[in-house]
Amino acid sequence: MSNKPQSRLLTKQRFLPYFLTQALGAFNDNVYKNVLLILIAFSAPGALPFSSDLAINLAAGLFILPFFLFSASAGVLADKYDKAQIMRVVKFAEIIIMSLAAVAFLFESYLLLLVLLFLMGTQSTFFGPAKYALLPQHLKKEELVSGNALVETGTFVAILLGTLLAGIIANQEQAPLIAAISVVSFAVMGYLTSRWIPEAKPSTPDIAFKWQPWRQTRHTLKLARQDKTVFQCVIGISWFWFLGACYLTQFPNFAKQYLGGNAASVSFLLALFSIGIAIGSLLCDRLSNHRIEPGIVPLGSLGITIFTADLMFATPATIATADSFLAFVTNPELLRVFISLTMLGVSGGIFIVPLYAMMQNRAKPEERAQIIAANNIWNALFMVMSAVTAIVCLSILDMGIPQFFFMLAMMNLVAVCYIYCQVPNFFWRFMVWIVTHTMYRVKPKNLANIPETGGVLIVCNHVTYMDALILAGATPRPIRFLMDEDIYSLPLVKRFCDACNVIPINAEDRRSVAIALNQASERLNRGDVVCIFPEGQLTYTGEMGPFLRGIDVVLKRTNPSVKVVPIALQGLWGSYFSREGGKAILKIPKRFWSKVTVVAGDSMSTSNANSQLLHDQVSQLRDNLG
């Protein structure tokens, strides 16, 4: 695997035109929307039959309304037709809408511009399901996290640049003319890049499409609830957009009232947040070793809670208005605010990327676009809830913005605890990730030999009490382990083991052994991954002991279609949890962050495997340090 998968993807036609198309779309949306809002607020106070405050709020509602009305229909169409073709049609529609907008800018028809904002929201609504559902078709599974990381990076950088350019355009004397030329030009560029996107064949070409928005919305939302993990991903993503909408809408007043900044200062805060999300998205790809890893989602959520709360504590009690933008960004009293805001963005990127990748990967291919449509509906609902929450807290309860941020941090903590209680695998994968990325430097080798689907029996040498965690953190599929019943029964360990579907076994109880081996065979025949340490105990000498006959029993009871993969752990002997130099754990640690290699051999059928052959292969893998 390349060390720079993002760079590699950006050189591929199956990704680069798509990446540019979606980035240009987000960029143009924000140029158009923000130029319109600035002109309404400052240049055209009497050009509308209602107040500018109402117009600005109306604009936000008009842009988001289509996501409620048309997302379900967009999802069905994206499953029924070629997604690349849908993206081209939508981008061509953007040229038409932006051409009308150009005329409206030139004639300063702000009422028409508001109506066109609704059409821009509609165009984005039909673009979204095709955009996210196309990724799993064009990317390999191991590229999905990298692709989503780049998409999130491109989206937030495009939002930032579009917002900044809108401010520059709106402050020019010929702002309507420049805006008219800009939005049409960027729409044309987006359409041209979309023409290079390779075809993405329809997932469900026979699905019936009827224009029944309400019924389709109900059906789409129901689809998203069928898989519990997918639905929790949807809610997690929507919660991120709830928080993001809360932050972004408060930046202007936060900068002005609490940080002593001006309009340029608001752009600086937006830049810190957006750049943070871009960094977090790319960092997430590296931390997860370029695979879908739910274990780092809690790391992102924990960061969101910490750095959101710190915005309150870092905000100065009193501060004078900055004389210039340079004075604002170099004010030492605001450094902690800037760091917390950037790290909040980084945490958000780490939080959101695995959820998008997991949702795309777990959704059934024939329903993927509809699941993404359901996600868009929930996103829109949560963003509306964010506006209501802000109004209640800041206007009715008269809460300060720093206190509002702290409340969001506490709400995030509660929401995250709820999600992880519903899907405990997220939390336990987090614990595994922490162990395997702090105590050890784990290097996977040849783990692609583990089949992506179907039953797999992993046979491994047993060196330390951490072997199961290291294997669980290194392998891409969840593993069911056989574990000594005495260790399994420990209170905290038992809860962890139950969440991971561990199979307890008591080697001294024949009935327990029979039950455990039967359960292992049943899980393998159902398509699960099961790991057995056939030595039955930790090594006392660092050398491998003989494999017990239980492995042969499992092999005989398992279907021939199940694959057996020998795996060896290298570099663990002598670590704190091994029996080198005495009992494991009950000794003084001699080294930290040990380099450990998890190396897999070639897979084989259960009918061709036996305990002696597997012992020889694991031993050879363990001794081969090349």
XYZ file of C-alpha atoms in Angstrom, residues 112-358:
247
model
C -35.636 36.592 -8.188
C -32.223 35.811 -6.688
C -33.958 34.411 -3.606
C -36.167 32.209 -5.785
C -33.080 30.990 -7.646
C -31.469 30.176 -4.301
C -34.278 27.639 -3.836
C -33.385 26.169 -7.235
C -29.713 26.020 -6.219
C -30.762 24.087 -3.133
C -32.793 21.765 -5.378
C -29.781 21.232 -7.641
C -27.631 20.387 -4.592
C -30.321 18.005 -3.349
C -30.208 15.931 -6.537
C -26.413 16.102 -6.669
C -25.796 14.746 -3.138
C -26.992 11.092 -3.368
C -25.248 10.560 -6.706
C -22.066 12.179 -5.365
C -21.659 9.989 -2.295
C -23.116 6.781 -3.771
C -20.698 6.957 -6.703
C -17.586 6.704 -4.497
C -17.925 2.987 -3.563
C -18.386 2.159 -7.250
C -15.221 3.915 -8.401
C -12.997 3.232 -5.398
C -11.734 0.034 -3.853
C -12.772 -0.664 -0.278
C -9.306 0.184 1.008
C -9.499 3.531 -0.856
C -12.882 4.540 0.530
C -11.583 6.337 3.625
C -8.946 8.157 1.539
C -11.607 9.195 -0.963
C -13.975 10.481 1.707
C -11.101 12.300 3.423
C -10.331 14.113 0.181
C -14.012 14.878 -0.452
C -14.436 16.439 3.002
C -11.173 18.336 2.601
C -12.178 19.642 -0.818
C -15.679 20.542 0.354
C -14.625 22.600 3.375
C -11.744 24.296 1.574
C -14.164 25.139 -1.266
C -16.688 26.532 1.236
C -13.959 28.666 2.783
C -12.618 29.969 -0.527
C -16.115 30.578 -1.881
C -17.055 32.561 1.227
C -13.853 34.627 1.060
C -14.276 35.326 -2.668
C -17.894 36.352 -2.070
C -16.720 38.965 0.434
C -14.188 40.315 -2.055
C -16.735 40.450 -4.885
C -19.423 42.120 -2.776
C -17.045 44.948 -1.818
C -16.303 45.904 -5.452
C -18.010 48.805 -7.204
C -19.159 46.531 -10.028
C -20.192 43.744 -7.639
C -23.345 42.631 -9.565
C -21.423 42.368 -12.854
C -18.487 40.502 -11.309
C -20.871 38.177 -9.448
C -22.809 37.471 -12.659
C -19.657 36.552 -14.597
C -18.222 34.516 -11.703
C -21.181 32.251 -10.963
C -21.719 31.369 -14.626
C -17.997 30.747 -15.176
C -17.687 28.404 -12.202
C -20.866 26.554 -13.209
C -19.428 25.973 -16.701
C -16.145 24.745 -15.193
C -18.048 22.315 -12.965
C -19.977 20.945 -15.940
C -16.806 20.472 -18.004
C -15.073 18.502 -15.233
C -18.213 16.366 -14.774
C -17.957 15.220 -18.400
C -14.722 13.377 -17.525
C -16.272 11.335 -14.718
C -16.356 7.648 -15.778
C -19.730 5.948 -15.924
C -21.201 4.574 -12.702
C -23.776 2.007 -13.728
C -27.167 2.082 -12.007
C -27.420 -0.034 -8.871
C -31.132 -0.822 -9.235
C -32.211 -0.049 -12.821
C -35.557 -1.824 -12.405
C -36.699 0.224 -9.429
C -39.984 2.024 -10.103
C -39.922 5.807 -9.863
C -43.098 7.759 -9.226
C -43.272 11.405 -8.309
C -44.567 10.860 -4.783
C -42.251 12.946 -2.569
C -44.034 12.333 0.725
C -44.387 8.563 0.283
C -40.827 8.262 -1.025
C -39.520 10.256 1.934
C -41.225 7.905 4.397
C -39.892 4.861 2.524
C -36.363 6.295 2.340
C -36.243 7.107 6.047
C -37.494 3.598 6.803
C -34.704 2.082 4.672
C -32.072 3.944 6.683
C -33.346 2.406 9.929
C -33.101 -1.212 8.762
C -29.384 -1.493 9.542
C -28.677 -0.257 13.053
C -25.053 0.684 12.380
C -25.949 2.543 9.179
C -28.643 4.487 11.004
C -26.274 5.389 13.823
C -23.798 6.625 11.211
C -26.559 8.789 9.721
C -27.411 10.234 13.135
C -23.725 10.782 13.913
C -23.191 12.662 10.635
C -26.342 14.712 11.222
C -25.169 15.553 14.723
C -21.909 16.868 13.232
C -23.881 19.157 10.925
C -25.990 20.306 13.889
C -22.840 21.339 15.721
C -21.242 22.818 12.609
C -24.296 24.966 11.883
C -24.290 26.178 15.494
C -20.624 27.197 15.300
C -20.760 28.871 11.902
C -23.853 30.967 12.621
C -22.294 32.318 15.821
C -18.881 33.221 14.387
C -19.844 36.817 13.382
C -21.192 37.816 16.803
C -18.552 35.781 18.644
C -15.764 37.616 16.795
C -17.357 41.044 17.228
C -18.693 40.891 20.792
C -16.201 38.622 22.573
C -12.954 38.790 20.577
C -12.944 42.433 19.470
C -12.765 41.544 15.796
C -14.267 42.895 12.573
C -15.667 41.361 9.376
C -12.237 40.115 8.298
C -11.869 38.442 11.698
C -14.975 36.354 11.013
C -13.341 35.039 7.842
C -10.238 34.195 9.864
C -12.280 32.114 12.343
C -13.997 30.365 9.445
C -10.587 29.697 7.888
C -9.234 28.142 11.104
C -12.292 25.894 11.440
C -12.289 24.839 7.764
C -8.550 24.213 7.618
C -8.866 22.199 10.840
C -11.521 19.966 9.270
C -9.342 19.504 6.189
C -6.361 18.512 8.348
C -8.516 16.218 10.489
C -9.972 14.507 7.426
C -6.539 13.730 5.991
C -5.163 12.811 9.426
C -8.059 10.405 9.927
C -6.991 8.521 6.816
C -3.471 8.100 8.204
C -4.598 7.196 11.730
C -6.930 4.513 10.403
C -4.213 3.082 8.158
C -6.404 3.885 5.113
C -9.245 1.578 6.144
C -12.698 1.984 7.649
C -11.960 2.151 11.360
C -14.890 3.022 13.679
C -12.462 2.998 16.597
C -11.229 6.522 15.864
C -14.739 8.055 15.794
C -14.742 8.373 19.628
C -11.351 10.109 19.392
C -12.910 12.768 17.187
C -15.998 13.123 19.379
C -13.864 13.425 22.499
C -11.881 16.195 20.813
C -15.100 17.989 19.825
C -16.249 17.984 23.458
C -12.897 19.144 24.875
C -12.191 21.932 22.394
C -15.786 23.196 22.228
C -15.812 23.496 26.021
C -12.424 25.198 25.934
C -13.823 27.939 23.688
C -15.693 29.198 26.759
C -12.696 29.016 29.091
C -10.326 30.505 26.496
C -12.541 33.501 25.694
C -11.116 36.612 27.429
C -13.354 38.255 30.038
C -12.770 41.681 28.503
C -10.943 42.690 25.363
C -10.574 45.901 23.403
C -11.598 46.137 19.750
C -8.637 45.385 17.490
C -7.355 48.335 15.459
C -6.578 46.119 12.487
C -6.846 42.568 11.235
C -3.142 42.035 11.958
C -3.646 43.152 15.552
C -6.506 40.681 15.877
C -4.622 37.603 14.613
C -1.462 38.440 16.605
C -3.233 39.163 19.905
C -1.649 36.711 22.423
C -4.851 36.702 24.503
C -6.678 35.056 21.593
C -4.084 32.384 20.781
C -5.814 29.746 22.881
C -9.147 30.520 21.177
C -7.527 30.105 17.771
C -5.890 26.804 18.781
C -9.128 25.408 20.237
C -11.078 26.421 17.144
C -8.536 24.770 14.840
C -8.437 21.603 16.955
C -12.233 21.586 17.002
C -12.101 21.411 13.199
C -9.434 18.686 13.307
C -11.608 16.667 15.696
C -14.601 17.156 13.414
C -12.668 15.800 10.430
C -11.570 12.733 12.405
C -15.179 12.226 13.546
C -16.975 12.589 10.221
C -14.827 10.733 7.653
C -15.149 7.188 9.110
C -18.907 7.658 9.487
C -19.337 8.584 5.813
C -17.115 5.678 4.713
C -18.890 3.194 6.989
